[in-house]
PDB file of C-alpha atoms in Angstrom:
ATOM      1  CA  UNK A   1      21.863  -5.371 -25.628  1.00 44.00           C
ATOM      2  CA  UNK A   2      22.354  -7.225 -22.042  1.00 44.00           C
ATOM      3  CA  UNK A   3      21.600  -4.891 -19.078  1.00 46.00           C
ATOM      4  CA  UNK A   4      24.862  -3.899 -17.154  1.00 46.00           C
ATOM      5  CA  UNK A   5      25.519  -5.342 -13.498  1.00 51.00           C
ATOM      6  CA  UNK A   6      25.581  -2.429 -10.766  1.00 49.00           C
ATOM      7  CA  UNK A   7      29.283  -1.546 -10.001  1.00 51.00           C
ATOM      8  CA  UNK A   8      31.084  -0.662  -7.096  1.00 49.00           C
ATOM      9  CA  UNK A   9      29.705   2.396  -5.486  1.00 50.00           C
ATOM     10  CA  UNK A  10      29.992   4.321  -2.407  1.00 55.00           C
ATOM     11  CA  UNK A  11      27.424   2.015  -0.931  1.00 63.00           C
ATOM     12  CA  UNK A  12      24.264   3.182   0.982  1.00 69.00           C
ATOM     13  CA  UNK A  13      25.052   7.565  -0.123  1.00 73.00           C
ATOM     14  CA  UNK A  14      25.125   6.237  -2.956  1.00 71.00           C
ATOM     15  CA  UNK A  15      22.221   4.213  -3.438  1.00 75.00           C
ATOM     16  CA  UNK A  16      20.411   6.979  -1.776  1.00 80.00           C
ATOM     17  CA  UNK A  17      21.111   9.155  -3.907  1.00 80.00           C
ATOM     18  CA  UNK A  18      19.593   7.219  -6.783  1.00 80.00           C
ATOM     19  CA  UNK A  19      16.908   6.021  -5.396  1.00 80.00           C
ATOM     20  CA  UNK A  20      16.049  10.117  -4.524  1.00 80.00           C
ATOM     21  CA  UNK A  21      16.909  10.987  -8.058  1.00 78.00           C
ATOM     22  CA  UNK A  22      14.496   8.273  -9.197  1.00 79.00           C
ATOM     23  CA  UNK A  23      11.924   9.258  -7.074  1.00 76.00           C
ATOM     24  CA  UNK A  24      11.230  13.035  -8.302  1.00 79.00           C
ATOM     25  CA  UNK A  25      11.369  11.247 -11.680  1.00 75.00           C
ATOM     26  CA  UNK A  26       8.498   9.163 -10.559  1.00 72.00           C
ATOM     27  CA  UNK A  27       6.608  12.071  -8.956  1.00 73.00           C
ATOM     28  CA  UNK A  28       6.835  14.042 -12.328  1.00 71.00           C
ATOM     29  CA  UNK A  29       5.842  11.303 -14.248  1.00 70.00           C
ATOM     30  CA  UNK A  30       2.718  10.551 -12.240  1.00 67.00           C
ATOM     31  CA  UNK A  31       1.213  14.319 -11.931  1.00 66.00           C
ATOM     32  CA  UNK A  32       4.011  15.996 -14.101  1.00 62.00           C
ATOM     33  CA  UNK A  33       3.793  19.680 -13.050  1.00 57.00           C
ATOM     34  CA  UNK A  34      -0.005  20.584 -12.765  1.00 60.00           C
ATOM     35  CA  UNK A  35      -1.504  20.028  -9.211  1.00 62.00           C
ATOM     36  CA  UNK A  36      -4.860  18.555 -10.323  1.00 67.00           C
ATOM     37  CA  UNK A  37      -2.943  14.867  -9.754  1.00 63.00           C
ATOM     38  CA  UNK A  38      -2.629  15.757  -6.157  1.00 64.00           C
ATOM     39  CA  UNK A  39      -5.639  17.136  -5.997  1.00 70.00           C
ATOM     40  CA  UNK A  40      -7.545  13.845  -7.127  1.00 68.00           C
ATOM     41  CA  UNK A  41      -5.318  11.713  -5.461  1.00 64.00           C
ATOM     42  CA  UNK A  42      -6.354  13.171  -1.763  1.00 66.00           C
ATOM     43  CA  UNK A  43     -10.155  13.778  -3.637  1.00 72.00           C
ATOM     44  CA  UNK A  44     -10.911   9.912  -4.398  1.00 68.00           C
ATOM     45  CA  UNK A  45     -10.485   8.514  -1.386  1.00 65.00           C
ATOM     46  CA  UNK A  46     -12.488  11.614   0.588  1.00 69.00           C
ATOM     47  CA  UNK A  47     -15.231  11.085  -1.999  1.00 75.00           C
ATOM     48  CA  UNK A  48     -15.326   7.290  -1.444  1.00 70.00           C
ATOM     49  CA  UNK A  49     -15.297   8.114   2.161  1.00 64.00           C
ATOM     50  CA  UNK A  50     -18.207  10.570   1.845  1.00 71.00           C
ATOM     51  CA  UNK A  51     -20.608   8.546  -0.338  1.00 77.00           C
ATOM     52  CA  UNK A  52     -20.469   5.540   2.141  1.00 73.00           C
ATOM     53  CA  UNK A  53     -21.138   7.122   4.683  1.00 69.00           C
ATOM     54  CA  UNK A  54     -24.011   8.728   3.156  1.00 73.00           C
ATOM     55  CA  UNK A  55     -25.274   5.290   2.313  1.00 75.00           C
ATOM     56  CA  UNK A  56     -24.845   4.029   6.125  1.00 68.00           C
ATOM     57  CA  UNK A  57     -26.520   7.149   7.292  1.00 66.00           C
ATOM     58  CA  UNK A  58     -29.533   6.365   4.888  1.00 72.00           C
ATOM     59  CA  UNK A  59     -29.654   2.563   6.355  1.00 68.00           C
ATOM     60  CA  UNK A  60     -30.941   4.449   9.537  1.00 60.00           C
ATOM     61  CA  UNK A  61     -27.965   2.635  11.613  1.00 72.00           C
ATOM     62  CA  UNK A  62     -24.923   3.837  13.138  1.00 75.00           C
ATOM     63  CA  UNK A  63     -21.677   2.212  14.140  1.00 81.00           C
ATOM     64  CA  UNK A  64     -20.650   1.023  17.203  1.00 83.00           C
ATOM     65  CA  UNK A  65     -19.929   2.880  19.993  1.00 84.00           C
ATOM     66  CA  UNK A  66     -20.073   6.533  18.086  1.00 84.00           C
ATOM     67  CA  UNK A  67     -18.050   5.798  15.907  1.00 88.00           C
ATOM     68  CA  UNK A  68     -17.756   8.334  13.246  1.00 87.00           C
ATOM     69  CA  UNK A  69     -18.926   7.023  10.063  1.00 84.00           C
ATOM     70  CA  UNK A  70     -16.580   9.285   7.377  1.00 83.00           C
ATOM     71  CA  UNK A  71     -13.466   8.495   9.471  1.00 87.00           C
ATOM     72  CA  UNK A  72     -13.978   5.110   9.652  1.00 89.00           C
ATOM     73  CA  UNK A  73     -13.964   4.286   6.212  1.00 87.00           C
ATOM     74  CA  UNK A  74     -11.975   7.088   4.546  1.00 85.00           C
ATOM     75  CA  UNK A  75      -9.144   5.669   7.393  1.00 88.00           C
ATOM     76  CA  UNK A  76     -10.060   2.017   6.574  1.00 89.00           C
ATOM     77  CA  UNK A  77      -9.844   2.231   2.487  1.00 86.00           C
ATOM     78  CA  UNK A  78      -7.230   4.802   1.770  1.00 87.00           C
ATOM     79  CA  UNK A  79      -4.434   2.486   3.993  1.00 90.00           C
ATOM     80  CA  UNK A  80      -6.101  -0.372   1.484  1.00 92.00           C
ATOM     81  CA  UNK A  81      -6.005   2.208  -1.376  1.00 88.00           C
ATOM     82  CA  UNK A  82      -1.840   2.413  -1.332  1.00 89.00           C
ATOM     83  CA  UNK A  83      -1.905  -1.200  -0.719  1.00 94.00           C
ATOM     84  CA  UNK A  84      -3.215  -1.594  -4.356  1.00 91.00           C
ATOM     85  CA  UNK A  85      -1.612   1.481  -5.605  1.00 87.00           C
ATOM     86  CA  UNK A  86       1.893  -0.376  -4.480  1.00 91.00           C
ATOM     87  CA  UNK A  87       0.690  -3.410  -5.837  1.00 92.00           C
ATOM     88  CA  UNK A  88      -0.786  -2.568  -9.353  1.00 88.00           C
ATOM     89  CA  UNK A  89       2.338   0.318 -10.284  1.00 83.00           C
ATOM     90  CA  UNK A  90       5.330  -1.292  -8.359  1.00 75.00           C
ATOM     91  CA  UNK A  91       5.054  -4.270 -10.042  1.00 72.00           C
ATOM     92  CA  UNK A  92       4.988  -2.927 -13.432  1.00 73.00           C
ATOM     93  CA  UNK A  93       8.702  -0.509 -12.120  1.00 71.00           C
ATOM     94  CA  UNK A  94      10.657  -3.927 -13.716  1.00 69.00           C
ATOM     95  CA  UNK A  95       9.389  -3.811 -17.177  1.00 68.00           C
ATOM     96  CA  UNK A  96       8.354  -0.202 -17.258  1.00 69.00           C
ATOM     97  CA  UNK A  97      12.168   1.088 -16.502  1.00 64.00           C
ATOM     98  CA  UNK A  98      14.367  -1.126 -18.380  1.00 67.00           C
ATOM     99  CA  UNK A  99      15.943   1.571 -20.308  1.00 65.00           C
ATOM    100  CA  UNK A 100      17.254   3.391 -16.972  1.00 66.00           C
ATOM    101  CA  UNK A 101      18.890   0.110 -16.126  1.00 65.00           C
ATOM    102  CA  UNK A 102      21.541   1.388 -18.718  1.00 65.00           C
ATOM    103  CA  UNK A 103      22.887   3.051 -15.979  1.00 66.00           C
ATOM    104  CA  UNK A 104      24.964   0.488 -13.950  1.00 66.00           C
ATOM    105  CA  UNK A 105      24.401   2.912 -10.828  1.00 73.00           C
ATOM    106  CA  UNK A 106      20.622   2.026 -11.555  1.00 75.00           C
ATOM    107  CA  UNK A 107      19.541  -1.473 -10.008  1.00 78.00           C
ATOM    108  CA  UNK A 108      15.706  -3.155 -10.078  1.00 81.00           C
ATOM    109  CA  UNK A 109      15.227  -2.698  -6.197  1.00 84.00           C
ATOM    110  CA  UNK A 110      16.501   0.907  -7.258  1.00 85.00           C
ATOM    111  CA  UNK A 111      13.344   1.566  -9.277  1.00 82.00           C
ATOM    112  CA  UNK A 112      11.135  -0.586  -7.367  1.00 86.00           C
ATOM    113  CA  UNK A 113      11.827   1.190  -4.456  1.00 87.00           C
ATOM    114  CA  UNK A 114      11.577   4.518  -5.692  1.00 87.00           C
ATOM    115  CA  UNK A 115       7.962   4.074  -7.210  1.00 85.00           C
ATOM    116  CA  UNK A 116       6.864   2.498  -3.617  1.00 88.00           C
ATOM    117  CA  UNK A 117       8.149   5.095  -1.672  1.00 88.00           C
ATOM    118  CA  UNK A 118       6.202   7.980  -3.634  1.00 85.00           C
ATOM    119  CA  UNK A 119       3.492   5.520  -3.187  1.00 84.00           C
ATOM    120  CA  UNK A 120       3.248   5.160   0.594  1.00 89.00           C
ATOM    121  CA  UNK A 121       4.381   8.800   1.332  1.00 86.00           C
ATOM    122  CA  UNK A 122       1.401  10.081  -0.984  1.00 82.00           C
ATOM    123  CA  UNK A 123      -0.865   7.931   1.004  1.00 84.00           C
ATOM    124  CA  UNK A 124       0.598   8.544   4.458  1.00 88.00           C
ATOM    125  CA  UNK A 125      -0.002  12.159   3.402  1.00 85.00           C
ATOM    126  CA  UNK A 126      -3.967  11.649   3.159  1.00 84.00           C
ATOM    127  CA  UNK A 127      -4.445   9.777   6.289  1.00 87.00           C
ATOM    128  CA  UNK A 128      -2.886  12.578   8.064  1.00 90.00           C
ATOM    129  CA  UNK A 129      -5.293  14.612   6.661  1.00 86.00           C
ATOM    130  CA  UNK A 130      -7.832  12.861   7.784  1.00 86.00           C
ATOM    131  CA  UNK A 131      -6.443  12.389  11.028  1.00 91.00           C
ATOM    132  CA  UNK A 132      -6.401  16.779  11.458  1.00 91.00           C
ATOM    133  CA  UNK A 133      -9.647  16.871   9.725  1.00 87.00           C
ATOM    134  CA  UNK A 134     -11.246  13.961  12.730  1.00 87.00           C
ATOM    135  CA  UNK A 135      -9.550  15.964  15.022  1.00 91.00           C
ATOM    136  CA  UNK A 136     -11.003  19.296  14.019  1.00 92.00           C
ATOM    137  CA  UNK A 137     -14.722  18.145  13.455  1.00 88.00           C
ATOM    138  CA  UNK A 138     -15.102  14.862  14.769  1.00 86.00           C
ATOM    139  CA  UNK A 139     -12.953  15.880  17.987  1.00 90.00           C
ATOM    140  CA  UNK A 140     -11.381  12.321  17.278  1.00 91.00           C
ATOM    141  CA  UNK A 141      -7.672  12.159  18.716  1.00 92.00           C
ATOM    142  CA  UNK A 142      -5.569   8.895  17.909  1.00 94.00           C
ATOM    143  CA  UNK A 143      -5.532   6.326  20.584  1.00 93.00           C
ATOM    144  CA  UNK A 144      -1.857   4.891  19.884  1.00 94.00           C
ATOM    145  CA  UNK A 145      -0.937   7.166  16.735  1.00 94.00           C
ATOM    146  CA  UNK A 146       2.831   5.636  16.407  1.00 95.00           C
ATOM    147  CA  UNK A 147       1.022   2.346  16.469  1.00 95.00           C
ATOM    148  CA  UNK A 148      -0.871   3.587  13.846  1.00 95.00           C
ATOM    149  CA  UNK A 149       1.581   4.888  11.892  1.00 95.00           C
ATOM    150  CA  UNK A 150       3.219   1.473  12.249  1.00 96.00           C
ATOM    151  CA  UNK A 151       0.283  -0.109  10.713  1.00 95.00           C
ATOM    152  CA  UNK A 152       0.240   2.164   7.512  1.00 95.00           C
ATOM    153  CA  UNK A 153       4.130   1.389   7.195  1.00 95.00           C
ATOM    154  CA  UNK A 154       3.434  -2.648   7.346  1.00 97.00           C
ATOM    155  CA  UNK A 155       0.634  -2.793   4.724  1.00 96.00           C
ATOM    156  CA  UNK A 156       2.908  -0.451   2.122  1.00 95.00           C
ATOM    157  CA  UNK A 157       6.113  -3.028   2.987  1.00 96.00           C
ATOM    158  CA  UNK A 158       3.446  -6.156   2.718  1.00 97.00           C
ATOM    159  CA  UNK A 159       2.491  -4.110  -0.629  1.00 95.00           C
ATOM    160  CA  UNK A 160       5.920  -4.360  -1.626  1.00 94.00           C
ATOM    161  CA  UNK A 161       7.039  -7.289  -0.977  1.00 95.00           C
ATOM    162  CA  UNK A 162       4.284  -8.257  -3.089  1.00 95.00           C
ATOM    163  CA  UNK A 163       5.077  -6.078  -5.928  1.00 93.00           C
ATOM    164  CA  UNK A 164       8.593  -7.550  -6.464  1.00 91.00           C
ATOM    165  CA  UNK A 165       7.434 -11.288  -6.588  1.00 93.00           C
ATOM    166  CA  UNK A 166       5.093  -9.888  -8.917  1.00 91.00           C
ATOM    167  CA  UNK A 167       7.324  -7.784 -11.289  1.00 87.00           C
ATOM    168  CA  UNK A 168       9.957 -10.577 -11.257  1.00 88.00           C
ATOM    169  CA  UNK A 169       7.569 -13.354 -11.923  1.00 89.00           C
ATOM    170  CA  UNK A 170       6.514 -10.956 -14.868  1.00 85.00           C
ATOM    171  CA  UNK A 171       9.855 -11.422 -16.382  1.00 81.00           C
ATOM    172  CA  UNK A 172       9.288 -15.140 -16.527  1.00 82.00           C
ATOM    173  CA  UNK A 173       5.873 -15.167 -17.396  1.00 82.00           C
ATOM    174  CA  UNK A 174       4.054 -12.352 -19.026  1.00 79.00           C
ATOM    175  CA  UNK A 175       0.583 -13.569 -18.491  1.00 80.00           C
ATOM    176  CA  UNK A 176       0.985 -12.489 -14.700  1.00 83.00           C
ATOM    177  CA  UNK A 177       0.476  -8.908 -15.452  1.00 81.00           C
ATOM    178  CA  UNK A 178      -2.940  -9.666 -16.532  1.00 84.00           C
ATOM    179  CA  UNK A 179      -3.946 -10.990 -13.294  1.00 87.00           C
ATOM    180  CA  UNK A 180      -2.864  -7.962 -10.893  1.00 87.00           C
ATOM    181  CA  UNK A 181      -5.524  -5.690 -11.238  1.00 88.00           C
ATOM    182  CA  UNK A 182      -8.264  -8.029 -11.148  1.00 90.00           C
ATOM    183  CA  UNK A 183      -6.418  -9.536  -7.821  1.00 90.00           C
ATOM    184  CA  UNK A 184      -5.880  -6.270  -5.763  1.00 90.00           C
ATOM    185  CA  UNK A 185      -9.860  -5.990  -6.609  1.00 89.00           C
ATOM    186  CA  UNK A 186     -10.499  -9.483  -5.652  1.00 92.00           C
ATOM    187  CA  UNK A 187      -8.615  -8.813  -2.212  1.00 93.00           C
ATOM    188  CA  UNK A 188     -11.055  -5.518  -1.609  1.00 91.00           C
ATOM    189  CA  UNK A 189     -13.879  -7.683  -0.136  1.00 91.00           C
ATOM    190  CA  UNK A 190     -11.708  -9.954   1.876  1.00 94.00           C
ATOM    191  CA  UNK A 191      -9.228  -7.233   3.629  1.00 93.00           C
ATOM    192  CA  UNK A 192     -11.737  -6.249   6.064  1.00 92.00           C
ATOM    193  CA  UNK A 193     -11.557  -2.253   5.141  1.00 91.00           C
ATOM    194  CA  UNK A 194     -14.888  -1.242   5.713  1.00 88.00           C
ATOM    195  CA  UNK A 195     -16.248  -3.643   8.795  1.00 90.00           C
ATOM    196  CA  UNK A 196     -14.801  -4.923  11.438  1.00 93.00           C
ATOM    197  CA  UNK A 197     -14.035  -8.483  12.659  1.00 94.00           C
ATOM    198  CA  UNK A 198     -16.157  -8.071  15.540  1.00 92.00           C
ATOM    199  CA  UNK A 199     -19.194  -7.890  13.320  1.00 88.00           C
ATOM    200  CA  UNK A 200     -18.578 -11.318  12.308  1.00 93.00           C
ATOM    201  CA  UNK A 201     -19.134 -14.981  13.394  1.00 94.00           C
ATOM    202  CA  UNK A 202     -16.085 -16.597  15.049  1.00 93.00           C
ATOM    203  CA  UNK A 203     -15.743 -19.005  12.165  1.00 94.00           C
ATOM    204  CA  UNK A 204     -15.671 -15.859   9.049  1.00 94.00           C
ATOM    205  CA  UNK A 205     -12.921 -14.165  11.384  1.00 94.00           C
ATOM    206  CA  UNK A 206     -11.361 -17.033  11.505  1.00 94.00           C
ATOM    207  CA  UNK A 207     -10.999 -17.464   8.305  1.00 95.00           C
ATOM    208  CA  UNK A 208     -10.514 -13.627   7.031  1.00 96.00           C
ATOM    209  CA  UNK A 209      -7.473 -13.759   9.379  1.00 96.00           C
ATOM    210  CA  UNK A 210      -5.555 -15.814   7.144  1.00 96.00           C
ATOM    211  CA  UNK A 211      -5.211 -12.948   5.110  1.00 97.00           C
ATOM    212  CA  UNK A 212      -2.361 -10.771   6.529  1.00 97.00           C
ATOM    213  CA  UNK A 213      -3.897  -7.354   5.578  1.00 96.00           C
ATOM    214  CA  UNK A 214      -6.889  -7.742   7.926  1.00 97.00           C
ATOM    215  CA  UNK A 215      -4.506  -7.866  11.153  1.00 97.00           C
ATOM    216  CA  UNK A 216      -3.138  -4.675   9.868  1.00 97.00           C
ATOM    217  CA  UNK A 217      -6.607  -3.098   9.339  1.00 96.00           C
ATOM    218  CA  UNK A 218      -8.003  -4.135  12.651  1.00 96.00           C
ATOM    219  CA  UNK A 219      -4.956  -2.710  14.384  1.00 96.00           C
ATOM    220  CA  UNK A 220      -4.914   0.406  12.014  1.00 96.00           C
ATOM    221  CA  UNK A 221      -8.439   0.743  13.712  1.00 95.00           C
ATOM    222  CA  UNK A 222      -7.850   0.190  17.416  1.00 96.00           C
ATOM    223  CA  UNK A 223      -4.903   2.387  17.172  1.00 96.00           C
ATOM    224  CA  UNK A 224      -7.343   5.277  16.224  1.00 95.00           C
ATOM    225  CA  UNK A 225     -10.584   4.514  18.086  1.00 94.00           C
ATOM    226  CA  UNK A 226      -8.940   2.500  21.024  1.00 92.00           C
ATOM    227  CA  UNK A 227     -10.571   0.446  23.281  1.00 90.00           C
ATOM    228  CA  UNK A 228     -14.157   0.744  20.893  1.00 91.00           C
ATOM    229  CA  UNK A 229     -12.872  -1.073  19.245  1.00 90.00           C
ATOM    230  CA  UNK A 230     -13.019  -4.866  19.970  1.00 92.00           C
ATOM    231  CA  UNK A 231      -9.716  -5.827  17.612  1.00 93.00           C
ATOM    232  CA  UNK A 232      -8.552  -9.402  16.211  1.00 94.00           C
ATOM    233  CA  UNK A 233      -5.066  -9.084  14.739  1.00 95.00           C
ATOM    234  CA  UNK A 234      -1.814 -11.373  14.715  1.00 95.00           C
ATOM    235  CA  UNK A 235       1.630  -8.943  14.533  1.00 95.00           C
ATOM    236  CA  UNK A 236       3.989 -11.994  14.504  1.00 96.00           C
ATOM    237  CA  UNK A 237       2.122 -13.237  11.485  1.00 97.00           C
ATOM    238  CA  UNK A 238       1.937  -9.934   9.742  1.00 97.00           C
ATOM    239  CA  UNK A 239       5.778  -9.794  10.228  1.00 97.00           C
ATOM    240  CA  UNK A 240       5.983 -13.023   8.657  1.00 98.00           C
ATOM    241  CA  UNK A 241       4.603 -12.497   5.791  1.00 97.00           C
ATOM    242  CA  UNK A 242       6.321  -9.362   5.513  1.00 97.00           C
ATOM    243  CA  UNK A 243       9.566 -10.924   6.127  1.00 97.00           C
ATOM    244  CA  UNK A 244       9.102 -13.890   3.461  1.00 97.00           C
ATOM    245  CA  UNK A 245       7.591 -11.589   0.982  1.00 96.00           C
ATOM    246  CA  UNK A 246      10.103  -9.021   0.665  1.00 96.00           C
ATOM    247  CA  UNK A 247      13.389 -11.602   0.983  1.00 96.00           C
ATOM    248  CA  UNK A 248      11.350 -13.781  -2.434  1.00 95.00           C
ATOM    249  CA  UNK A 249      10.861 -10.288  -4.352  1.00 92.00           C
ATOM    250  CA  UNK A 250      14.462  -9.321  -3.613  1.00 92.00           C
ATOM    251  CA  UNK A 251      15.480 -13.032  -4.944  1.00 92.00           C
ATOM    252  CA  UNK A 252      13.120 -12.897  -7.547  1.00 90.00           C
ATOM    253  CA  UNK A 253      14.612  -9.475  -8.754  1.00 87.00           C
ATOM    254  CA  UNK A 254      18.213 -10.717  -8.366  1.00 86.00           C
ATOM    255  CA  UNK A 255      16.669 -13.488 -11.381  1.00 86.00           C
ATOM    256  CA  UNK A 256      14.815 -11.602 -13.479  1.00 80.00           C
ATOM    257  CA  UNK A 257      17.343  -8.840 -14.463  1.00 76.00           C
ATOM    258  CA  UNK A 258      19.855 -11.261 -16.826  1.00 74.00           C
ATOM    259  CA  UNK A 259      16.760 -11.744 -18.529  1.00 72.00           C
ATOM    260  CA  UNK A 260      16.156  -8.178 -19.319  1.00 69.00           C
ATOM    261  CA  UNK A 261      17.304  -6.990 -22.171  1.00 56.00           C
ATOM    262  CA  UNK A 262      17.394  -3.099 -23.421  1.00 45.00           C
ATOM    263  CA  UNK A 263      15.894  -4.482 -26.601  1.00 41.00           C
ATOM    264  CA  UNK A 264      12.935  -5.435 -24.807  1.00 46.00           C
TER     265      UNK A 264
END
C-alpha cells in the first residue's frame, strides 16, 4: 500500500501538535513507564566520567590550569554522547515508523524530529546536572553559559542533519544502516571529547579541525572554563555544515518517502 502525502493542515499548530504527540510516544517507547531508563541514561555518562578520571588521577598528572578532571570529561563526552545517540536512533525514525505514516497528518521530518528532540532534551538534561553538581563541589561557574548552551544545540542539529541523509540514503540503499554504528564509534577518537586542541601539534589541529564537531567541543569547553582554556574553533564553518546537512536530509526525506511502502 503507497504511503499517503501530508494534507492541508493548519500549518505550524498543527505540525506541533504532532510532532508533541509523537514525542511522548517516543519517550514511552524508550524507558516505557519504569524510571530505571532515566536512571541509566544520566548513570552512563557519570560513570564514564568517573572512571577516567580515576585513570588520569592514577597517571600522577593533572590538567591544565586546575582544571577539574570529572567535569571535563563527563562535559566533553555526554555533548558527544547525544551526538551519537541522534545519529545511531534518528536515522533508523524512517524505516522504524513507516506504519504511523498512515496518518497523512504524520510526515518523515515529523518522526525524525520527534525522536531528535527527546534526544537532545535528555542530554541537555545531564549536562545541566553536571553543570549544578561543578558548581556545588567543584565551585565551577560557566564562563559564557548561553554560549554553551549554544554549543550543545549545534552538535544535536549537526547530529541531525546527519541522521536524515542517513535514514533517507537507507531507503535507497540498505547496506548503509550497517555502517552507522561502527561510524559514530569511528568519529569518538577524532571529535576531540576528551583532550584539547591545545595539547596538540599545529599540524594534528589542523587537521582534526576539518571535522566540524571539534569546533563545537573546543567552544563547548571555553564556554565553561573560559579563558583556561586556550580554544581553536571555526563557528562559520560549523554553521556550514549545519546548514548543508540539514537542507540534504530534508531533500533526501522529501525522496525517500514514495519509496516507502506500508508493506515494507
Amino acid at each position: 500500500m503507497e504511503i499517503p502525502r501530508r494534507e492541508a493542515m493548519g500549518g505550524a499548530r498543527a505540525q506541533i501538535q504532532v510532532i508533541s504527540a509523537l514525542f511522548m510516544r517516543e519517550m514511552l517507547t524508550r524507558f516505557g513507564t519504569s524510571r530505571i531508563g532515566y536512571v541509566w541514561l544520566m548513570a552512563e555518562p557519570m560513570i564514564l566520567g568517573t572512571m577516567i578520571s580515576l585513570l588520569h588521577s592514577l597517571s600522577g598528572k593533572d590538567l591544565p590550569n586546575g582544571l577539574p578532571t570529572f567535569l571535563f570529561y563527563a562535559l566533553g563526552y555526554t555533548p558527544f554522547l547525544m551526538f551519537r545517540s541522534i545519529v545511531n536512533r534518528g536515522s533508523g525514525a524512517v524505516t522504524n515508523n513507516i506504519s504511523l505514516l498512515f496518518h497523512n497528518r504524520i510526515t518523515l521530518l515529523d518522526t525524525m524530529i520527534a525522536r531528535n528532540l527527546m534526544e537532545m532534551l535528555v542530554c541537555f538534561t545531564v549536562c545541566l546536572l553536571f553543570i549544578v553538581m561543578g558548581m556545588v563541589v567543584f565551585h565551577e561557574v560557566p564562563h559564557q553559559p548561553a554560549l554553551l548552551l549554544a554549543g550543545w544545540f549545534m552538535s544535536a542539529l549537526l547530529a541531525h542533519g546527519l541522521a536524515m541523509v542517513i535514514g533517507s540514503a537507507q531507503v535507497m540503499m540498505e547496506w548503509v544502516e550497517h555502517l552507522v554504528h561502527p561510524f559514530t564509534y569511528l568519529l569518538l577518537p577524532i571529535s576531540a571529547p576528551f583532550y584539547m586542541l591545545d595539547m596538540l601539534p599545529q599540524g594534528t589541529r589542523e587537521a582534526l579541525l576539518w571535522n566540524p564537531l571539534v569546533s563545537i567541543h573546543e567552544l563547548n569547553r571555553w564556554a565553561m572554563f573560559g579563558d583556561r582554556i586556550n580554544p581553536y574553533y571555526d563557528i562559520p564553518y560549523v554553521l556550514a555544515w549545519i546548514l548543508g546537512l540539514n537542507l540534504l536530509g530534508m531533500a533526501g526525506l522529501r525522496v525517500a518517502r514514495p519509496r516507502l511502502s506500508l508493506s515494507d
